[in-house]
C-alpha cells in the first residue's frame, strides 16, 4: 500500500513505507487472531528496541534528510524507521480511534493511488477524518529525534507531570518538547500534554500513564507512586502489557541514572510469581543485562546465577523439560526462557538433561522449542568435542533453516579456543556460511565471553574482506553497529574509536560509527559506575 499503490517522493519519507508495514503486521494479526495477544509481542520486542536506540544523543529522526546516495543505506535503522515509526503510527491510531484512522487511510489511498507523496499528505487525510490537527502533532514526533521521559510526582494529593528528553549516556542539553498523548487512567489528567509541566488533582485509583503502551514515552514515577504499582504487580492487578512496559522502562531508567540498580533488582523480585511468557521475556532481558556488570567478579556472578535460579525455579518445577499434552502456547514458549536461565544458573539437573539429550537423540528429534538450548548447553558443559564436530559438519549440509539457526546458536557458544578460531576461519568461506548470515555469526560469537576478544580482533583483521563483500549493500554498516553490542570495557572503547575513526569519511558509515561511540561510551561508564553497587546488592542475598 505504501510502497506500490502510493510511493514516497524521496528517501527522506522512507518511513511511510517501512513504519506502516511494521505497525500493520501487528494490527492485521490482532484483527485475525485476537487470542494471540500480538500487542504483547509488540511491547516486548519492537518498543524496547526503538526506545533503547532512540535514547542516544545524535540518533536520526524517523524522517531524515538524504543528500547523497551513499546515505540511503544508513536510513534503514530497524529501531527507528521500522520500530519507532511503527510505534508512532500505533500511537496516532489509538489517539484518533480505529474508525477515523481507517477512513483517513482509505481517503489517502484513493486520492494518491499510483502517485508519489510526502508525509504531510497522510497527515492531511487523517486530520480530515478525525477533525483534529494531526500534522502539527505528528510532524513533531517524526522530525525530532529522541523521546520524552515524564516525571510523575505526587504531593499534597496533586499529581505533577514534567517532560524532558530522555538520554542514556553523554548528551548535549535539550529543550525539546513533544505533544504527548498521556493515555492515563486518571479522569482529571488531560488527553494531550503539550507543556513542559502540568498539575492536576489526584484521583482515587492507582495512577498510571501510557496505558496499553500506546505512546512513545516512558514514565519515571516518584517513590510512592512506584511502590503502589509494585504492590499492584505483586497482587496481579495489572495487565501483562503494562508489566512488560514497566519492566522495560525500569531498565531504561536505571541505565540513565533515574533508578538505582539495587532498586531495579528489587523490582525484578516483585515478579517472582510471574507466569506470562512475554513478561518473562523482559525479565530475562533484564537479568541478562546485569551479566555485563559481574563478568570479572566471580562472587557476584555466582550470586547473579543464584538470583536467576530463584526467579526461575518455580516455573522450572512447573514446566519441566518436555511439553505436556494440550498445554497452552504460553507454557510451550516460556519453557525455553526458563530453561535458559536455569542453565545459566548451572543447575545440575538441567545440565545433565542437555548432555544426555544431545548424546542420545537425533538432532531432528529434539523438541524444536528448546533444541538450541539443549545443543548449546551440551557443548558448553561437556569436555567431549564430538558434538561440536558433528554439528559444524551438519550445518552446511542441511536445508532446514530452523535447524541451521539452532546449530549456529549452539556452536557459537563453545568455550574451546580452537573451536572459536575454527568458526572465525570458516565464516568467510561461502561454501560454509552465506554472506547474509555473517553478521549473525559475528554477533553470536562476540557476545560469547570466551570468544569476544578473538571475534573483535577478527573484525579488525578482516575489514578489507568485509568491505569487498558488503560495500554497497545496506548491511555494510551492520559491523560497526553490532560491535557495540558485544564490547564493554574501557580498552574496547579505545580500540573501537581507533579502528573506526578513519572510516568516518565514508558516508555510509559515518552516522552509525558516531552513534556507536556514543553508545559504547555510555555503556562503559555505566558499568564502571555501577559494578560495585550491583555486586554489593547481590552479595546481600542469602540464597
Coordinates of C-alpha atoms in Angstrom, one line a residue, residues 30 38 57 127 401:
X30 CA -4.6 -8.9 16.0
X38 CA 0.1 -9.9 19.5
X57 CA 22.2 11.7 21.5
X127 CA -6.8 15.4 10.0
X401 CA 16.6 -23.1 8.2

